[in-house]
Short mmCIF file of C-alpha atoms in Angstrom, two decimals:
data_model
loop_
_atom_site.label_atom_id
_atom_site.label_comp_id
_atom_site.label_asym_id
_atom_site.label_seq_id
_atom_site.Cartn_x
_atom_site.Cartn_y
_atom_site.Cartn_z
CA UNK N 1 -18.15 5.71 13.32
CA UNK N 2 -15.19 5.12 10.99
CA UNK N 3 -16.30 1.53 9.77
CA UNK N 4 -19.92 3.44 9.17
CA UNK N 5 -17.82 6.01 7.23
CA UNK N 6 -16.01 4.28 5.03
CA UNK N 7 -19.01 1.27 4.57
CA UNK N 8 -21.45 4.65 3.26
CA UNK N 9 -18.25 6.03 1.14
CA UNK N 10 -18.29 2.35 -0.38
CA UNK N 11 -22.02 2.44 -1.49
CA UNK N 12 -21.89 5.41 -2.70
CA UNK N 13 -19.19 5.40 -4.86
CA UNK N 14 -19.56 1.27 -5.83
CA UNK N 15 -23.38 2.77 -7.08
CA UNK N 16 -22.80 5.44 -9.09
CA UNK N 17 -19.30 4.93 -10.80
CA UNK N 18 -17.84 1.37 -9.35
CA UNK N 19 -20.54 -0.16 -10.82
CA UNK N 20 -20.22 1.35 -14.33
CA UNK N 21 -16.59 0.91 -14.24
CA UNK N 22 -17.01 -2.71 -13.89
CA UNK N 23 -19.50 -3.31 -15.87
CA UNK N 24 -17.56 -0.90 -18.88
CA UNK N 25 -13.80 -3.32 -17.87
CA UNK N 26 -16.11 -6.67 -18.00
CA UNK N 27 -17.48 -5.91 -21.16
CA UNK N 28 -14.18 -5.36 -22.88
CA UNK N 29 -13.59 -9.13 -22.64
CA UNK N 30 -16.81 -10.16 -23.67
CA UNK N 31 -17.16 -10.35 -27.41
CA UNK N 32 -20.47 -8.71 -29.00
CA UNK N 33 -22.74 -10.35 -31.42
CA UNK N 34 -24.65 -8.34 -33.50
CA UNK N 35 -27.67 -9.89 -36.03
CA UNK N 36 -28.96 -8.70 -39.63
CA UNK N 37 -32.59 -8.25 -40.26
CA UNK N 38 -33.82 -11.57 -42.20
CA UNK N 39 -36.41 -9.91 -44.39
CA UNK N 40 -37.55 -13.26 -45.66
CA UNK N 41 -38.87 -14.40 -41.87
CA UNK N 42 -39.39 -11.07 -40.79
CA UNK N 43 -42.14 -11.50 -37.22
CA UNK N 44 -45.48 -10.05 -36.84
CA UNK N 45 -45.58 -7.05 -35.10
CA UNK N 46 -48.46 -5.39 -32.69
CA UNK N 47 -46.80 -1.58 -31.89
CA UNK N 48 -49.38 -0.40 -28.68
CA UNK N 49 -49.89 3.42 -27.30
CA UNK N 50 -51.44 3.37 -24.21
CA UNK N 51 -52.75 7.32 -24.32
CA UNK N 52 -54.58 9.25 -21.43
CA UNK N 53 -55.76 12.49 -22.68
CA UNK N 54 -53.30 13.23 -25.37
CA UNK N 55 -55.18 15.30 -27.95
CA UNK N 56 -52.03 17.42 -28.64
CA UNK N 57 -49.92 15.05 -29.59
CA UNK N 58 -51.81 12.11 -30.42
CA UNK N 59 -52.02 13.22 -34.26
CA UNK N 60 -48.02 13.52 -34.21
CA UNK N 61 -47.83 9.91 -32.62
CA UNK N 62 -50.21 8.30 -35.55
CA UNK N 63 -48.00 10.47 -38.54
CA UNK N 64 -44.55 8.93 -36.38
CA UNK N 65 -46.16 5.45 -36.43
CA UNK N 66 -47.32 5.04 -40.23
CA UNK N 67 -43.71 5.77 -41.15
CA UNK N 68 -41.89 3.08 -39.69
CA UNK N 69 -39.91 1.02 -42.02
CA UNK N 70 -41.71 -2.12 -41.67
CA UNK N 71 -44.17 -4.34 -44.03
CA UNK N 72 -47.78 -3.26 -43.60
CA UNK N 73 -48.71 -6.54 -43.62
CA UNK N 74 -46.35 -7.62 -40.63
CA UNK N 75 -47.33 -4.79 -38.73
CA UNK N 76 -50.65 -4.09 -36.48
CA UNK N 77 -51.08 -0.90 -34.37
CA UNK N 78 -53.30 -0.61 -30.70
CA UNK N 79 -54.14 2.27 -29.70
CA UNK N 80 -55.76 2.38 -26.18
CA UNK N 81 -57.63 5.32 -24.83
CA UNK N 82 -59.10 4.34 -21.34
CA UNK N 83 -60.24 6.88 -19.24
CA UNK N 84 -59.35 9.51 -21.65
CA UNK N 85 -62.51 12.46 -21.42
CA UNK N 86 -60.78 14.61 -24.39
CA UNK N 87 -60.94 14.84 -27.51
CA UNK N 88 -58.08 11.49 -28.12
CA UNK N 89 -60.65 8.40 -28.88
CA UNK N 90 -62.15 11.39 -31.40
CA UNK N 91 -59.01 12.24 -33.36
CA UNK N 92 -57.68 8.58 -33.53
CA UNK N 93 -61.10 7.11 -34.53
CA UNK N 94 -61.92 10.12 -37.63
CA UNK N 95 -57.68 10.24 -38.68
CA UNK N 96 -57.89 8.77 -42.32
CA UNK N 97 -56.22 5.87 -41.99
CA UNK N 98 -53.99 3.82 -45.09
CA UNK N 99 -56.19 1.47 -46.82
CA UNK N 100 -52.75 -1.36 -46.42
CA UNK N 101 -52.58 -0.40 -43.01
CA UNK N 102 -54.35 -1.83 -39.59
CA UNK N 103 -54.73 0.25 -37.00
CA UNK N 104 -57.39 -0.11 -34.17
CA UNK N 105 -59.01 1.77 -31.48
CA UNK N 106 -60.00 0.26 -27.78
CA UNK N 107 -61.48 2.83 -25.69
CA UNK N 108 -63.41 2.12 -22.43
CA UNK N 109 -64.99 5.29 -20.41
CA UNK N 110 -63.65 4.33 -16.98
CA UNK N 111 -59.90 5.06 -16.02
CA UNK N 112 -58.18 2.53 -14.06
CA UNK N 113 -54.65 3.09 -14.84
CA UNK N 114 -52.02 2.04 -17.68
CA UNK N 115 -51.86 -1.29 -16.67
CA UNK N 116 -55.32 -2.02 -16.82
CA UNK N 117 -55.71 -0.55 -20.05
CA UNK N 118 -52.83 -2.90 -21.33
CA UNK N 119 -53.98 -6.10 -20.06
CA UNK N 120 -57.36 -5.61 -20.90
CA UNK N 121 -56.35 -5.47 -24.66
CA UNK N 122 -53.05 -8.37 -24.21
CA UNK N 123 -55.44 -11.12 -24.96
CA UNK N 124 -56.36 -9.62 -28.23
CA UNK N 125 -52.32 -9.52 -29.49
CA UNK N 126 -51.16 -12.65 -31.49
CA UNK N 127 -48.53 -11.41 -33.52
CA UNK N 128 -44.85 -12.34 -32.53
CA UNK N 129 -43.53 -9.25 -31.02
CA UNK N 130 -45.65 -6.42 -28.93
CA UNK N 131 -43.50 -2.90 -28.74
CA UNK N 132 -45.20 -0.57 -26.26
CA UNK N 133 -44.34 3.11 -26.72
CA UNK N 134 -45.99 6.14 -24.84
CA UNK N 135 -47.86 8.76 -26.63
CA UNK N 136 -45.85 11.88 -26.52
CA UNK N 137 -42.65 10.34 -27.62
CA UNK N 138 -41.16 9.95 -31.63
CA UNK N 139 -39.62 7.12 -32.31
CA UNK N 140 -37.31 6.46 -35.42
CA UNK N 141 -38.52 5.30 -38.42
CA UNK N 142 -35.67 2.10 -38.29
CA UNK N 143 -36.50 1.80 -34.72
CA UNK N 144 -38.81 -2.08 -35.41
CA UNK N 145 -35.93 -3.38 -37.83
CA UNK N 146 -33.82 -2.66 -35.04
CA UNK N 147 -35.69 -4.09 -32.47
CA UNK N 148 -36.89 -7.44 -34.20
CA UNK N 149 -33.20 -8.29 -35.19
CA UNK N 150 -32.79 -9.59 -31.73
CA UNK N 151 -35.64 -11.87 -31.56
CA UNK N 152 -33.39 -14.34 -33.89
CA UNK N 153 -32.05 -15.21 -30.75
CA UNK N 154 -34.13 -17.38 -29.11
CA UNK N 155 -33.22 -16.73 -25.46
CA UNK N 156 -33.63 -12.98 -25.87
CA UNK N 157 -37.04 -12.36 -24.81
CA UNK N 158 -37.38 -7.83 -24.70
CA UNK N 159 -35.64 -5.88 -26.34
CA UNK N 160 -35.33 -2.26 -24.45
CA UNK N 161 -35.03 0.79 -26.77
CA UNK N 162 -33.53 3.83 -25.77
CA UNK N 163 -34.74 7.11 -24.14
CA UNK N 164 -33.62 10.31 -25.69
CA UNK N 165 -33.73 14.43 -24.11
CA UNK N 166 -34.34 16.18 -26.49
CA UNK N 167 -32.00 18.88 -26.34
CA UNK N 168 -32.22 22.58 -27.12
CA UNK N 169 -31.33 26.25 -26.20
CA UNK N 170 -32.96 26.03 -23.06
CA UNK N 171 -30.02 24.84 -20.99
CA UNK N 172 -31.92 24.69 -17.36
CA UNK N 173 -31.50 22.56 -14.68
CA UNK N 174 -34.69 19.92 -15.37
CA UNK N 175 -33.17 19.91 -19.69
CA UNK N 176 -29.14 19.77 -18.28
CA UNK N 177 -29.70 17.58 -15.85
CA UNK N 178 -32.33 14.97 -17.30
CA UNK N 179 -30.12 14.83 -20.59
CA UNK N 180 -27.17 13.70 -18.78
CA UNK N 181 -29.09 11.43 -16.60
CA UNK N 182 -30.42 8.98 -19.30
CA UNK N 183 -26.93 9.47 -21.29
CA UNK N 184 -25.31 7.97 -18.12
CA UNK N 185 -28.36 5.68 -18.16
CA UNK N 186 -28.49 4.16 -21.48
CA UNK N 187 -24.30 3.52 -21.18
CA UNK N 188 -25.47 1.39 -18.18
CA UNK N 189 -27.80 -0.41 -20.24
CA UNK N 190 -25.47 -0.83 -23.14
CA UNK N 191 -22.92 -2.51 -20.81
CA UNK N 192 -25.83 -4.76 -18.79
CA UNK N 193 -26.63 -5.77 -22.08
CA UNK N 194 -23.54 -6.93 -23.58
CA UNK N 195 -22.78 -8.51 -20.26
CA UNK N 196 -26.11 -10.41 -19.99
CA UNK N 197 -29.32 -8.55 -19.68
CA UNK N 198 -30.94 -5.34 -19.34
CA UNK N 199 -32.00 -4.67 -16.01
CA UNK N 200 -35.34 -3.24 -16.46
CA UNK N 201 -37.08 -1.14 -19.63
CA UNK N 202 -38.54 2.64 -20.04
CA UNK N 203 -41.89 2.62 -20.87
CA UNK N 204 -41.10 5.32 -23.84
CA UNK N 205 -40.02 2.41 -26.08
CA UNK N 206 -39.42 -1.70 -25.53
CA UNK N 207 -40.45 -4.82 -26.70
CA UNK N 208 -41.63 -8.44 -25.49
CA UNK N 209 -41.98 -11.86 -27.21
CA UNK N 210 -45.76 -11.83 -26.91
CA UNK N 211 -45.71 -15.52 -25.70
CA UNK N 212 -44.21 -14.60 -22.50
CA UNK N 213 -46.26 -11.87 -21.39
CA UNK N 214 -47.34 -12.25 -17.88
CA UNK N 215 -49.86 -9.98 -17.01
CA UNK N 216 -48.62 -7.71 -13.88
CA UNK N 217 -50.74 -6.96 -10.70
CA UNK N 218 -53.64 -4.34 -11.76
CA UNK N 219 -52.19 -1.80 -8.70
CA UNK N 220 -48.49 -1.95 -10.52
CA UNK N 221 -46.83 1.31 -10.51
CA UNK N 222 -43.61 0.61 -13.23
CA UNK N 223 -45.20 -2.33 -15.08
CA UNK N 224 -42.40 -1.57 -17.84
CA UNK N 225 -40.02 -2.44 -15.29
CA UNK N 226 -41.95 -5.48 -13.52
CA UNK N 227 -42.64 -7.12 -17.01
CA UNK N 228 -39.00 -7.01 -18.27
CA UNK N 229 -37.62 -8.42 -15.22
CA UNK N 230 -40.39 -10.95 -14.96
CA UNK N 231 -39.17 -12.34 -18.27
CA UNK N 232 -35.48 -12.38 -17.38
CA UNK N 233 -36.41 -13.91 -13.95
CA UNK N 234 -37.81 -17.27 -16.23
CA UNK N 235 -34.09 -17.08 -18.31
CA UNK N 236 -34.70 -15.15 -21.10
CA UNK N 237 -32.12 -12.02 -21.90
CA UNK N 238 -33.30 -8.32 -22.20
CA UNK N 239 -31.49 -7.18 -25.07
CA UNK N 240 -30.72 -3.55 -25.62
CA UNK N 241 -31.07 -1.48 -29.47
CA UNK N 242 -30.05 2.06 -28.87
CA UNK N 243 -30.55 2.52 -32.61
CA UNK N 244 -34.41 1.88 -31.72
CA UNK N 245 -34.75 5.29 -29.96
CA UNK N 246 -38.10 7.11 -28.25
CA UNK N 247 -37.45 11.11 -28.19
CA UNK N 248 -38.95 13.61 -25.72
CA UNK N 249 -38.76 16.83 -24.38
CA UNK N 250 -37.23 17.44 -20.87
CA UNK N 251 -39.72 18.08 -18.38
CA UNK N 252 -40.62 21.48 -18.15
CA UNK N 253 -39.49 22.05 -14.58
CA UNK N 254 -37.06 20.11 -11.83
CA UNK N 255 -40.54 20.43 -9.73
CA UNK N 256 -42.21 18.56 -12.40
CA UNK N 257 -39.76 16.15 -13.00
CA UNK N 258 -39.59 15.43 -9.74
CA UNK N 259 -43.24 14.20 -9.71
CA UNK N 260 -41.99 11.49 -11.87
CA UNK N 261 -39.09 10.59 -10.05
CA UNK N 262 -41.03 10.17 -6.73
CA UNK N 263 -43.89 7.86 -8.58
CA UNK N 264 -40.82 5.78 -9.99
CA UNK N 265 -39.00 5.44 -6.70
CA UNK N 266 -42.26 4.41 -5.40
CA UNK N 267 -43.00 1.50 -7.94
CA UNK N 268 -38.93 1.12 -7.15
CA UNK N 269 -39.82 0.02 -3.78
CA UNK N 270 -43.24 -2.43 -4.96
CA UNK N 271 -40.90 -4.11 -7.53
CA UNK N 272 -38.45 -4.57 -4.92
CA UNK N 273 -41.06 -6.56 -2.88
CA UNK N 274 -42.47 -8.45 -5.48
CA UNK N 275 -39.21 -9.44 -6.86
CA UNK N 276 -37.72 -10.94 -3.66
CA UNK N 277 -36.48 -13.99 -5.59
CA UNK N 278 -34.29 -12.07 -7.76
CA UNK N 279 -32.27 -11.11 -4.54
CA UNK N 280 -31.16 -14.88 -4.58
CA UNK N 281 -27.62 -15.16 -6.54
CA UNK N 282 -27.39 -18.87 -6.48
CA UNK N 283 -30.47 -19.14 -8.37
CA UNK N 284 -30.12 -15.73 -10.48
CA UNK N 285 -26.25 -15.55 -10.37
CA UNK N 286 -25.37 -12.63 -12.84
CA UNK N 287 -28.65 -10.92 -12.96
CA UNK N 288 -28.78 -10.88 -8.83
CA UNK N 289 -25.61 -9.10 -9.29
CA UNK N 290 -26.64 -6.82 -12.10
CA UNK N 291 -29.82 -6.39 -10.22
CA UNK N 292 -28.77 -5.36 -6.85
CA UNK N 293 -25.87 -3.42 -8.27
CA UNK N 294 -28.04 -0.99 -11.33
CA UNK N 295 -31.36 -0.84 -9.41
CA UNK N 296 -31.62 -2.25 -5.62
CA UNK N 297 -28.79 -0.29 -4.09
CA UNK N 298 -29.99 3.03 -6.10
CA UNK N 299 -33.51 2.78 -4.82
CA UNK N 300 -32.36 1.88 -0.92
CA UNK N 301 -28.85 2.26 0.57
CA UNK N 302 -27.28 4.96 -2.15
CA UNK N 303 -29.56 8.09 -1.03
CA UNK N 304 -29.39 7.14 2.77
CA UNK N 305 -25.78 6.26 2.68
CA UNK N 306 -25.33 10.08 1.64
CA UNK N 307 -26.81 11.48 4.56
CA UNK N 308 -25.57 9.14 6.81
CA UNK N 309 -21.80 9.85 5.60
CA UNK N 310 -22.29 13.93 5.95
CA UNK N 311 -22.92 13.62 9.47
CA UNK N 312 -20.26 11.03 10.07
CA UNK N 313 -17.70 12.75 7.84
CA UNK N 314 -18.24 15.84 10.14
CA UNK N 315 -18.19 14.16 13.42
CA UNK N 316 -15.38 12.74 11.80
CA UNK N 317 -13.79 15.55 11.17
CA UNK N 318 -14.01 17.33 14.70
CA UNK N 319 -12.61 14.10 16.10
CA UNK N 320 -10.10 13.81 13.65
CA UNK N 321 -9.57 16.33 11.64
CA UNK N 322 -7.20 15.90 8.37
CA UNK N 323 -8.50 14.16 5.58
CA UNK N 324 -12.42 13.87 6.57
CA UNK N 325 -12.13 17.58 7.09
CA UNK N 326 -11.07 18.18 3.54
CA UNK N 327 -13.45 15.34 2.49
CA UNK N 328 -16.67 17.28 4.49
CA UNK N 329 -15.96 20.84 3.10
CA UNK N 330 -16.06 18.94 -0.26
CA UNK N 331 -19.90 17.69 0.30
CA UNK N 332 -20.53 21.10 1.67
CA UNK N 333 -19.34 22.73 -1.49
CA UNK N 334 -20.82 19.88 -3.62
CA UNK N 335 -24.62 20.46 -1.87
CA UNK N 336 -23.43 24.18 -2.20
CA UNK N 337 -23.78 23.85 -5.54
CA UNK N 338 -26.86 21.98 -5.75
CA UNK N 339 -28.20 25.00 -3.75
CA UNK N 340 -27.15 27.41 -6.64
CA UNK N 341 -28.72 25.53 -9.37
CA UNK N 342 -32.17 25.40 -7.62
CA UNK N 343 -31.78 28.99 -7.15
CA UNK N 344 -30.66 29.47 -11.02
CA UNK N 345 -33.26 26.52 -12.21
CA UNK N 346 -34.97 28.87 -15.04
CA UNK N 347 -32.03 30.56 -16.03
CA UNK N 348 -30.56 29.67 -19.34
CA UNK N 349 -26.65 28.92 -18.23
CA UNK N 350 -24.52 27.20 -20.32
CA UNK N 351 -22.64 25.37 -17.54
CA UNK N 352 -23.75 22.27 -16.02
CA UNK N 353 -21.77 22.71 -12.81
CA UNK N 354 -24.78 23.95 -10.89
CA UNK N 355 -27.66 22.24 -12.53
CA UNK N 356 -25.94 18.21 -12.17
CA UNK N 357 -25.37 18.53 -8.62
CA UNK N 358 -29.20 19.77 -8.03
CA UNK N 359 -30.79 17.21 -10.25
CA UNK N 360 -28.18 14.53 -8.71
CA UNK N 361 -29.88 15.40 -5.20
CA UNK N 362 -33.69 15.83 -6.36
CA UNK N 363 -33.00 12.10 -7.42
CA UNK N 364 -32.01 10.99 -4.30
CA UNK N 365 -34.55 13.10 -2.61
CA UNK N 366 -37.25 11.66 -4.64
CA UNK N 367 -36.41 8.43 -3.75
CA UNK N 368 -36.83 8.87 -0.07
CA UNK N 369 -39.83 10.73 -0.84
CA UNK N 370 -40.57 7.59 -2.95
CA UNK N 371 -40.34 5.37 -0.55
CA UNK N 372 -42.68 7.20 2.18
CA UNK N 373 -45.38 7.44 -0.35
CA UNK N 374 -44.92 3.38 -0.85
CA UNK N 375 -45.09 2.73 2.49
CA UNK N 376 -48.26 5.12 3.11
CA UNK N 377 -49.57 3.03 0.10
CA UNK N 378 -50.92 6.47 -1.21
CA UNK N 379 -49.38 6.36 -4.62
CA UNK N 380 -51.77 5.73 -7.19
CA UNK N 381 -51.94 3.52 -9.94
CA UNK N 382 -52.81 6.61 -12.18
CA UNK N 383 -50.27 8.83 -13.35
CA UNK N 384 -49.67 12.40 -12.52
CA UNK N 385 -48.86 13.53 -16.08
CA UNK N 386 -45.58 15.70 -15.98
CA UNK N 387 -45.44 19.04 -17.92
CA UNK N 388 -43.15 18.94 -20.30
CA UNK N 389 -41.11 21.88 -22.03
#
C-alpha cells in the first residue's frame, strides 16, 4: 500500500507541477530564436472558419477578419457553413464584401461534423499557410504576421496561437477557473515550444504548412489536436506565437464547461489510440517525452492516481498515523473546498480559493467521464455547442 502511495503521489505531482518545473529549468539553457517578418517573401495565406449556426457572431468574426494586418492579395478567407439551418450561409453570403478582398462561402445542407466540413474544402486550399480559427473567437489584428514569421523555418510545420479568457467582473467559478487554466496552459506551451514542439493545438487559433495536411479520420473528435501531432510525428516542429492570440468568453457555467471538457477527454482517449507510435521514445525521443508527460499522463493515470491515493492515504493513515494523517486531512480540506465553490459557483467572489479547487476536480472528473463515453463509443462527431457568458 505504501509503494502504491507514494507511486500515485509521484504522478500526481510529476503531472501537474514536476513537469512544468522541468520543462521551465530546461528551457533556461536552451537559447531562443526569434524571426522578423520578411515582407518581400511574405506566404499566401487561406484563414478558414468552420461555423455551425453562428448567426450572432458570425458578422463580428467577418469585421475581426478584414482587419488583419496582412496584404489582400496574400490573403484568402473560407468560410464553411455545413449543416448550419440559421440564418449564417445568409449573413456571410449578402455581407458587402471589399472589392481587394477574397472571401468565399462553402455551404452544404447536411451536417456531418467539423471535420468533414474541413476536409471537404482542404483540396480547394493552395496557398502556403492554412490558419483555422473558430467562429466565436477575435483574434488580433497582428495575429498572421505573427504566425507566418515561423514558417522561415523550414522544419517548423504549425504554428499554435494562443487561447485567451476573457476576463471580467464576473469572477465565478467556470470565468476563475477557466482563466487560470489556459494561463497555466499556454506557459506549458511556451516552454514545449522553446524546448522542441508544441504538443498539440486549440482549435480557437493555429496554423499548418498546407503541404502537409493529412486529412484526419471523418469520426475524429479533436482533429486540432490529431493534425498537429500528425505533423510533428513526420519531424516537423509545432511552433508556438502567443502574440497570435484567439479571445473568448468563459463558458457561461462549470456545467457547461464541463460538456466540453468531457468531449475533449473523449477525443483524449481516440488520439491516444491512434497515436500509439508516438508512445515509442527511441523513435520519437523528446516528443515521446513531451508527449506522455503534457498530454498522456493527464488524460489516464493523473485523475485515477487521485482517487487511488485518498483511499490509500487514509488506510494509510489508520495504519500509520503521522505524516499520511496530516497529508489525508489536507485532501479532505482541499476537496472541501472544491465542495464550497460548487456550492458558491454563481456568486461573484473575488477569491479564487474555492473556485480552482472545483474546476481542478470537474477536470479530472470529466476525464473519467471522458473516457466512459469513448469506450461506449457514444460521443459524437458533432459538437455540443457550450453556452458561453
Amino acid at each position: 500500500m505504501t509503494v502504491l502511495f507514494w507511486c500515485c503521489f509521484g504522478i500526481i505531482i510529476y503531472t501537474y507541477i514536476g513537469y512544468a518545473v522541468l520543462l521551465f529549468i530546461l528551457t533556461r539553457f536552451k537559447k531562443s530564436v526569434q524571426s522578423e517578418v520578411n515582407a518581400v517573401e511574405l506566404p499566401t495565406v487561406t484563414f478558414l472558419v468552420a461555423a455551425y449556426n453562428e448567426e450572432k457572431d458570425i458578422i463580428t468574426k467577418i469585421i475581426n477578419s478584414l482587419a488583419f494586418d496582412y496584404p489582400k492579395d496574400k490573403i484568402t478567407y473560407f468560410f464553411v457553413t455545413d449543416g448550419s439551418d440559421d440564418r449564417t450561409p445568409e449573413l456571410i453570403d449578402n455581407y458587402a464584401i471589399p472589392a481587394d478582398t477574397n472571401l468565399q462561402l462553402f455551404h452544404h445542407p447536411e451536417r456531418r461534423g467539423k471535420i468533414a466540413a474541413v476536409n471537404r474544402i482542404m483540396p480547394l486550399v493552395d496557398s502556403d499557410i492554412t490558419i483555422y480559427s473558430d467562429a466565436n473567437t477575435y483574434v488580433n489584428p497582428e495575429a498572421i504576421q505573427h504566425i507566418v514569421r515561423h514558417y522561415q523555418h523550414s522544419k517548423v510545420g504549425a504554428v499554435a496561437g494562443e487561447k485567451r479568457i476573457e476576463q471580467n467582473q464576473r469572477e465565478d467559478a467556470s470565468s476563475a477557473g477557466e482563466g487560470i487554466y489556459w494561463k497555466y496552459e499556454s506557459a506549458l506551451k511556451k516552454w514545449d515550444s522553446q524546448l522542441n514542439s508544441v504538443v498539440g493545438a486549440a482549435g480557437e487559433l493555429f496554423s499548418i504548412r498546407t503541404k502537409l495536411y493529412e486529412e484526419p479520420p471523418q469520426d475524429s473528435i479533436v482533429e486540432d489536436f490529431y493534425m498537429t501531432m500528425r505533423i510533428a510525428a513526420k519531424g516537423y516542429r509545432v511552433a508556438y506565437e502567443p502574440e497570435a492570440y484567439a479571445m473568448e468568453t468563459a463558458s457561461a457555467s462549470v456545467s457547461e464547461e464541463l460538456k466540453r471538457k468531457i468531449r475533449i477527454a473523449a477525443g483524449g482517449f481516440q488520439s491516444i489510440a491512434r497515436l500509439t507510435d508516438l508512445l515509442n521514445p527511441f523513435r520519437y525521443g523528446l516528443l515521446t517525452f513531451q508527449y506522455v508527460s503534457h498530454r498522456v499522463l493527464r488524460w489516464t493515470l493523473a485523475p485515477l492516481s487521485l482517487i487511488v491515493l485518498f483511499f490509500c492515504s487514509l488506510y494509510l493513515s489508520v495504519e500509520h498515523g503521522s505524516w499520511y494523517r496530516i497529508f489525508f486531512i489536507l485532501q479532505v480540506v482541499f476537496y472541501g473546498l472544491a465542495f464550497i465553490g460548487y456550492l458558491l459557483e454563481h456568486r461573484k467572489i473575488k477569491t479564487k480559493i474555492f473556485f480552482v479547487p472545483y474546476y481542478f476536480c470537474v477536470m479530472n472528473y470529466a476525464v473519467i467521464r471522458g473516457f466512459f463515453r469513448y469506450l461506449s463509443g457514444r460521443q459524437s462527431v458533432v459538437w455540443e455547442r457550450a453556452k458561453r457568458a
